[in-house]
Every structure is written in C-alpha cells, then in structure tokens.
Amino acid sequence: MQLSLAKIKSEKEIVSLAQLASDIWHEYFVTIISKEQIDYMVEKFQSVPALTDQITNQGYEYYFMTSQGDPMGYLGIKQDAGKLFLSKFYIQKEHRGKGYASQAMELLVEMGRKRNLGAIWLTVNRHNASTIAVYEKKGFRIIRTQVADIGNGFVMDDFVMEKEIEFI
Ligand SMILES: CC(C)(COP(=O)(O)OP(=O)(O)OC[C@H]1O[C@@H](n2cnc3c(N)ncnc32)[C@H](O)[C@@H]1OP(=O)(O)O)[C@@H](O)C(=O)NCCC(=O)NCCS
C-alpha cells in the first residue's frame, strides 16, 4: 500500500495528532519506561500546547502518515544546521511491520535531497532494541550516547543515530 505524508497545519489536525501520539506512546513505551514518565513526556512533548509551540515557534514540522483513510502514524522533523532531525517516528501497532517506515524513510531522504541536506539524525531510547534494529537496517549508525535531564526526576537515555543522505 502506498504511503503519503500530509503536513499538519490546523488546530483540529494538532488535536488529532496529540491523541494519536498519546495512544501510541502509552501502548508502546510501557515495556521501556514507567507509566509516570510516559504521562510526563506526552504532556511535555506531544500535548496540544507543546505541539502548537513546536510548530509555530520552534521550526518543527509534523506529518501524518496515511495510506488509505485515517492517519496510522506520524513523524516530526526539524531542519537544522544542514541536517534533518527526525524528532518523532511512530506507527500504530496494527500497521507496523508492513513496510510503511521504509516508505516514509524514502520520502524523508527525498525531502532531504530537495533541501540540500547532508544527513538525517535522530535519538532513540537505548533499550528500544527493535527500533534500533529498524534504523540500522535503514542505514543509520550509532554515533554517540546522550542522557538528557527532562525534569521531574526523569531522564532520556538515548543513542544518537545518523544516516548520510546520498546525492545521486
Ligand atoms: C519504528 C517503527 C516506526 C518502524 O515501522 P515499521 O512499520 O515497523 O517498519 P517497516 O515494516 O517499514 O520496516 C522497516 C525496515 O526494517 C526492517 N525491520 C523491521 N523490524 C526489524 C527488526 N526487528 N530487525 C531488523 N530489521 C527490521 C524491515 O525488514 C524493513 O526493512 P526493508 O524495507 O529495508 O526490507 C515502528 O515499528 C514503530 O512505530 N515502533 C514503535 C515506536 C518507536 O519506537 N518509534 C521510534 C521512536 S525513536
């Protein structure tokens, strides 16, 4: 099934995005981080006010992933210092493992080429092994570890990964 990316602009779309994000984060991260930390991170990074601020004031772009019908995933990016930061990359459970992430990655590489960017980089929780394996399969490599204090006694314990964009 062909994947499309739809840029999120309206307040109504941001409300749907916040709901989708909360659903996926609570479903997926339970085995990796505590429920308290998920609640805290969803509120801090993926709530309607947080998303609105990122999109309006911080240069973030969010896109729904759709194939036919309703969004089944989303991604967030930020263009910075000649590279594309892939800030968020989430697909609903029932749509995983069907190649949509590979299609989305192709579209991101294409976007990066058009914007003349040299690489895509991201952060991923060090214990998120299956996702790290997906990123490695897609050509990312680990360049460093990063522990970020996000307040309330919580930290994000991440790998920073990067993939060069080849110009062909
Ligand atoms: C990470 C995520 C976006 C990937 O989406 P997906 O639909 O599962 O991925 P795809 O089916 O498109 O697979 C992508 C590629 O990785 C490969 N792959 C999938 N699982 C793999 C695994 N466990 N080990 C190695 N390769 C794997 C696939 O074969 C495919 O490769 P190919 O197209 O080059 O043959 C999705 O699983 C997800 O939302 N996970 C939960 C949330 C999350 O961790 N998000 C990222 C936070 S940083």
CSV table of C-alpha atoms and ligand atoms in Angstrom, one decimal:
chain,number,residue,atom,x,y,z
A,1,MET,CA,0.0,0.0,0.0
A,2,GLN,CA,1.3,3.4,-1.0
A,3,LEU,CA,2.2,5.7,1.9
A,4,SER,CA,1.6,9.5,1.8
A,5,LEU,CA,2.7,12.2,4.2
A,6,ALA,CA,0.3,15.0,5.0
A,7,LYS,CA,1.6,18.1,6.7
A,8,ILE,CA,-0.2,19.1,9.9
A,9,LYS,CA,-1.3,22.7,9.9
A,10,SER,CA,-4.7,23.3,11.5
A,11,GLU,CA,-5.6,23.3,15.2
A,12,LYS,CA,-8.0,20.4,14.5
A,13,GLU,CA,-5.2,18.4,13.0
A,14,ILE,CA,-3.0,19.2,16.0
A,15,VAL,CA,-5.7,17.9,18.3
A,16,SER,CA,-5.9,14.6,16.3
A,17,LEU,CA,-2.1,14.4,16.4
A,18,ALA,CA,-1.9,14.8,20.1
A,19,GLN,CA,-4.5,11.9,20.6
A,20,LEU,CA,-2.6,9.7,18.1
A,21,ALA,CA,0.7,10.4,19.9
A,22,SER,CA,-0.7,9.7,23.3
A,23,ASP,CA,-2.3,6.4,22.2
A,24,ILE,CA,0.9,5.1,20.5
A,25,TRP,CA,3.3,6.2,23.3
A,26,HIS,CA,1.1,4.6,26.0
A,27,GLU,CA,0.8,1.4,24.0
A,28,TYR,CA,4.4,1.1,23.0
A,29,PHE,CA,6.6,2.5,25.8
A,30,VAL,CA,5.2,0.5,28.7
A,31,THR,CA,7.9,-2.1,28.5
A,32,ILE,CA,10.7,0.5,28.2
A,33,ILE,CA,9.8,3.4,30.6
A,34,SER,CA,7.4,3.9,33.5
A,35,LYS,CA,3.8,4.9,33.1
A,36,GLU,CA,4.6,8.1,35.1
A,37,GLN,CA,7.4,9.0,32.7
A,38,ILE,CA,5.2,8.3,29.6
A,39,ASP,CA,2.5,10.6,31.0
A,40,TYR,CA,5.1,13.3,31.7
A,41,MET,CA,6.7,13.1,28.3
A,42,VAL,CA,3.4,13.0,26.4
A,43,GLU,CA,2.3,16.2,28.2
A,44,LYS,CA,5.7,17.9,27.8
A,45,PHE,CA,6.4,17.0,24.1
A,46,GLN,CA,3.1,15.8,22.5
A,47,SER,CA,0.3,17.7,24.0
A,48,VAL,CA,-1.7,20.3,22.0
A,49,PRO,CA,0.1,23.3,23.6
A,50,ALA,CA,3.5,21.6,23.2
A,51,LEU,CA,2.9,20.7,19.6
A,52,THR,CA,1.5,24.1,18.8
A,53,ASP,CA,4.6,25.8,20.2
A,54,GLN,CA,7.0,23.5,18.4
A,55,ILE,CA,5.2,24.0,15.0
A,56,THR,CA,4.6,27.8,15.5
A,57,ASN,CA,7.8,28.9,17.2
A,58,GLN,CA,10.5,26.2,17.0
A,59,GLY,CA,10.6,25.2,13.3
A,60,TYR,CA,9.2,21.7,13.8
A,61,GLU,CA,7.1,20.1,11.0
A,62,TYR,CA,4.7,17.3,11.7
A,63,TYR,CA,3.2,14.9,9.1
A,64,PHE,CA,0.5,12.3,9.4
A,65,MET,CA,1.3,9.0,7.6
A,66,THR,CA,-1.7,7.8,5.7
A,67,SER,CA,-2.2,5.0,3.1
A,68,GLN,CA,-5.9,4.8,2.6
A,69,GLY,CA,-8.1,6.7,5.0
A,70,ASP,CA,-7.2,7.8,8.6
A,71,PRO,CA,-3.7,8.5,9.8
A,72,MET,CA,-1.9,5.4,11.1
A,73,GLY,CA,1.2,7.1,12.2
A,74,TYR,CA,3.1,10.4,12.3
A,75,LEU,CA,6.5,11.9,12.1
A,76,GLY,CA,8.1,15.1,13.3
A,77,ILE,CA,11.1,16.7,11.7
A,78,LYS,CA,13.2,19.8,12.1
A,79,GLN,CA,15.7,21.2,9.6
A,80,ASP,CA,18.8,22.4,11.3
A,81,ALA,CA,22.5,23.1,10.5
A,82,GLY,CA,22.5,21.3,7.2
A,83,LYS,CA,20.8,18.2,8.5
A,84,LEU,CA,17.3,16.8,9.0
A,85,PHE,CA,16.5,15.9,12.6
A,86,LEU,CA,13.9,13.1,12.7
A,87,SER,CA,12.4,14.1,16.0
A,88,LYS,CA,9.4,11.7,16.1
A,89,PHE,CA,8.6,8.5,14.1
A,90,TYR,CA,5.6,6.5,15.2
A,91,ILE,CA,3.3,4.0,13.6
A,92,GLN,CA,0.2,2.4,15.2
A,93,LYS,CA,0.8,-1.2,16.4
A,94,GLU,CA,-1.6,-2.8,13.8
A,95,HIS,CA,0.2,-1.1,10.9
A,96,ARG,CA,3.8,-2.0,11.9
A,97,GLY,CA,6.0,-4.4,10.0
A,98,LYS,CA,4.3,-3.7,6.7
A,99,GLY,CA,7.0,-1.5,5.2
A,100,TYR,CA,5.4,1.8,5.9
A,101,ALA,CA,8.5,3.0,7.8
A,102,SER,CA,10.7,2.1,4.9
A,103,GLN,CA,8.4,4.1,2.5
A,104,ALA,CA,8.4,7.1,5.0
A,105,MET,CA,12.2,6.9,5.2
A,106,GLU,CA,12.4,7.1,1.4
A,107,LEU,CA,10.2,10.2,1.4
A,108,LEU,CA,12.4,11.7,4.1
A,109,VAL,CA,15.6,11.1,2.1
A,110,GLU,CA,13.9,12.6,-0.9
A,111,MET,CA,12.9,15.6,1.2
A,112,GLY,CA,16.5,16.0,2.5
A,113,ARG,CA,17.9,15.9,-1.0
A,114,LYS,CA,15.5,18.6,-2.2
A,115,ARG,CA,16.5,20.7,0.8
A,116,ASN,CA,20.2,20.0,0.1
A,117,LEU,CA,20.8,18.4,3.5
A,118,GLY,CA,23.7,16.1,4.2
A,119,ALA,CA,22.2,13.7,6.7
A,120,ILE,CA,19.2,12.5,8.8
A,121,TRP,CA,19.8,12.1,12.5
A,122,LEU,CA,17.6,11.0,15.5
A,123,THR,CA,17.6,10.0,19.1
A,124,VAL,CA,16.3,6.6,20.2
A,125,ASN,CA,16.0,5.1,23.7
A,126,ARG,CA,18.9,2.8,24.3
A,127,HIS,CA,16.6,0.0,25.4
A,128,ASN,CA,14.3,0.3,22.3
A,129,ALA,CA,16.2,-2.6,20.6
A,130,SER,CA,13.7,-3.5,17.8
A,131,THR,CA,13.5,0.1,16.7
A,132,ILE,CA,17.3,0.5,16.8
A,133,ALA,CA,17.4,-2.6,14.5
A,134,VAL,CA,15.0,-1.0,12.1
A,135,TYR,CA,17.1,2.2,12.0
A,136,GLU,CA,20.3,0.1,11.4
A,137,LYS,CA,18.5,-1.7,8.6
A,138,LYS,CA,17.7,1.7,7.1
A,139,GLY,CA,21.4,2.8,7.1
A,140,PHE,CA,21.6,4.7,10.4
A,141,ARG,CA,24.6,4.1,12.7
A,142,ILE,CA,25.1,5.0,16.3
A,143,ILE,CA,27.3,8.0,16.8
A,144,ARG,CA,27.1,8.6,20.5
A,145,THR,CA,25.0,8.2,23.6
A,146,GLN,CA,23.1,11.0,25.2
A,147,VAL,CA,21.5,11.3,28.6
A,148,ALA,CA,19.1,14.3,28.8
A,149,ASP,CA,17.5,15.5,32.0
A,150,ILE,CA,13.9,16.3,31.2
A,151,GLY,CA,12.8,17.4,34.7
A,152,ASN,CA,10.7,15.8,37.4
A,153,GLY,CA,13.5,13.3,38.1
A,154,PHE,CA,13.2,11.8,34.6
A,155,VAL,CA,16.0,11.3,32.1
A,156,MET,CA,16.0,10.3,28.4
A,157,ASP,CA,18.7,7.6,28.0
A,158,ASP,CA,19.3,7.7,24.2
A,159,PHE,CA,21.6,6.7,21.3
A,160,VAL,CA,22.1,9.4,18.7
A,161,MET,CA,22.0,7.8,15.3
A,162,GLU,CA,22.7,9.3,11.9
A,163,LYS,CA,22.4,8.3,8.2
A,164,GLU,CA,24.1,10.2,5.4
A,165,ILE,CA,21.9,11.4,2.5
A,166,GLU,CA,23.5,10.2,-0.7
A,167,PHE,CA,23.1,12.5,-3.7
A,168,ILE,CA,22.6,10.5,-6.9
B,1,LIG,C1,10.0,2.1,14.4
B,1,LIG,C2,8.7,2.0,13.5
B,1,LIG,C3,8.3,3.4,13.1
B,1,LIG,C4,9.1,1.1,12.3
B,1,LIG,O1,8.0,0.9,11.5
B,1,LIG,P1,7.6,-0.5,10.9
B,1,LIG,O2,6.3,-0.4,10.2
B,1,LIG,O3,7.6,-1.5,12.0
B,1,LIG,O4,8.8,-0.7,9.9
B,1,LIG,P2,8.8,-1.4,8.4
B,1,LIG,O5,7.9,-2.5,8.4
B,1,LIG,O6,8.7,-0.3,7.4
B,1,LIG,O7,10.3,-2.0,8.4
B,1,LIG,C5,11.4,-1.1,8.2
B,1,LIG,C6,12.6,-2.0,7.8
B,1,LIG,O8,13.2,-2.5,9.0
B,1,LIG,C7,13.2,-3.9,8.9
B,1,LIG,N1,12.9,-4.5,10.2
B,1,LIG,C8,11.7,-4.5,10.8
B,1,LIG,N2,11.9,-5.0,12.1
B,1,LIG,C9,13.2,-5.3,12.2
B,1,LIG,C10,14.0,-5.9,13.2
B,1,LIG,N3,13.4,-6.2,14.4
B,1,LIG,N4,15.3,-6.1,13.0
B,1,LIG,C11,15.8,-5.8,11.8
B,1,LIG,N5,15.2,-5.2,10.8
B,1,LIG,C12,13.9,-5.0,11.0
B,1,LIG,C13,12.2,-4.3,7.8
B,1,LIG,O9,12.5,-5.5,7.2
B,1,LIG,C14,12.3,-3.1,6.9
B,1,LIG,O10,13.4,-3.2,6.0
B,1,LIG,P3,13.4,-3.2,4.4
B,1,LIG,O11,12.2,-2.4,4.0
B,1,LIG,O12,14.7,-2.4,4.1
B,1,LIG,O13,13.3,-4.6,4.0
B,1,LIG,C15,7.5,1.3,14.2
B,1,LIG,O14,7.9,-0.1,14.5
B,1,LIG,C16,7.1,2.0,15.5
B,1,LIG,O15,6.3,2.9,15.5
B,1,LIG,N6,7.6,1.5,16.6
B,1,LIG,C17,7.2,1.9,17.9
B,1,LIG,C18,7.5,3.3,18.3
B,1,LIG,C19,9.0,3.7,18.1
B,1,LIG,O16,9.9,3.0,18.7
B,1,LIG,N7,9.2,4.7,17.4
B,1,LIG,C20,10.6,5.3,17.2
B,1,LIG,C21,11.0,6.1,18.4
B,1,LIG,S1,12.6,6.7,18.2
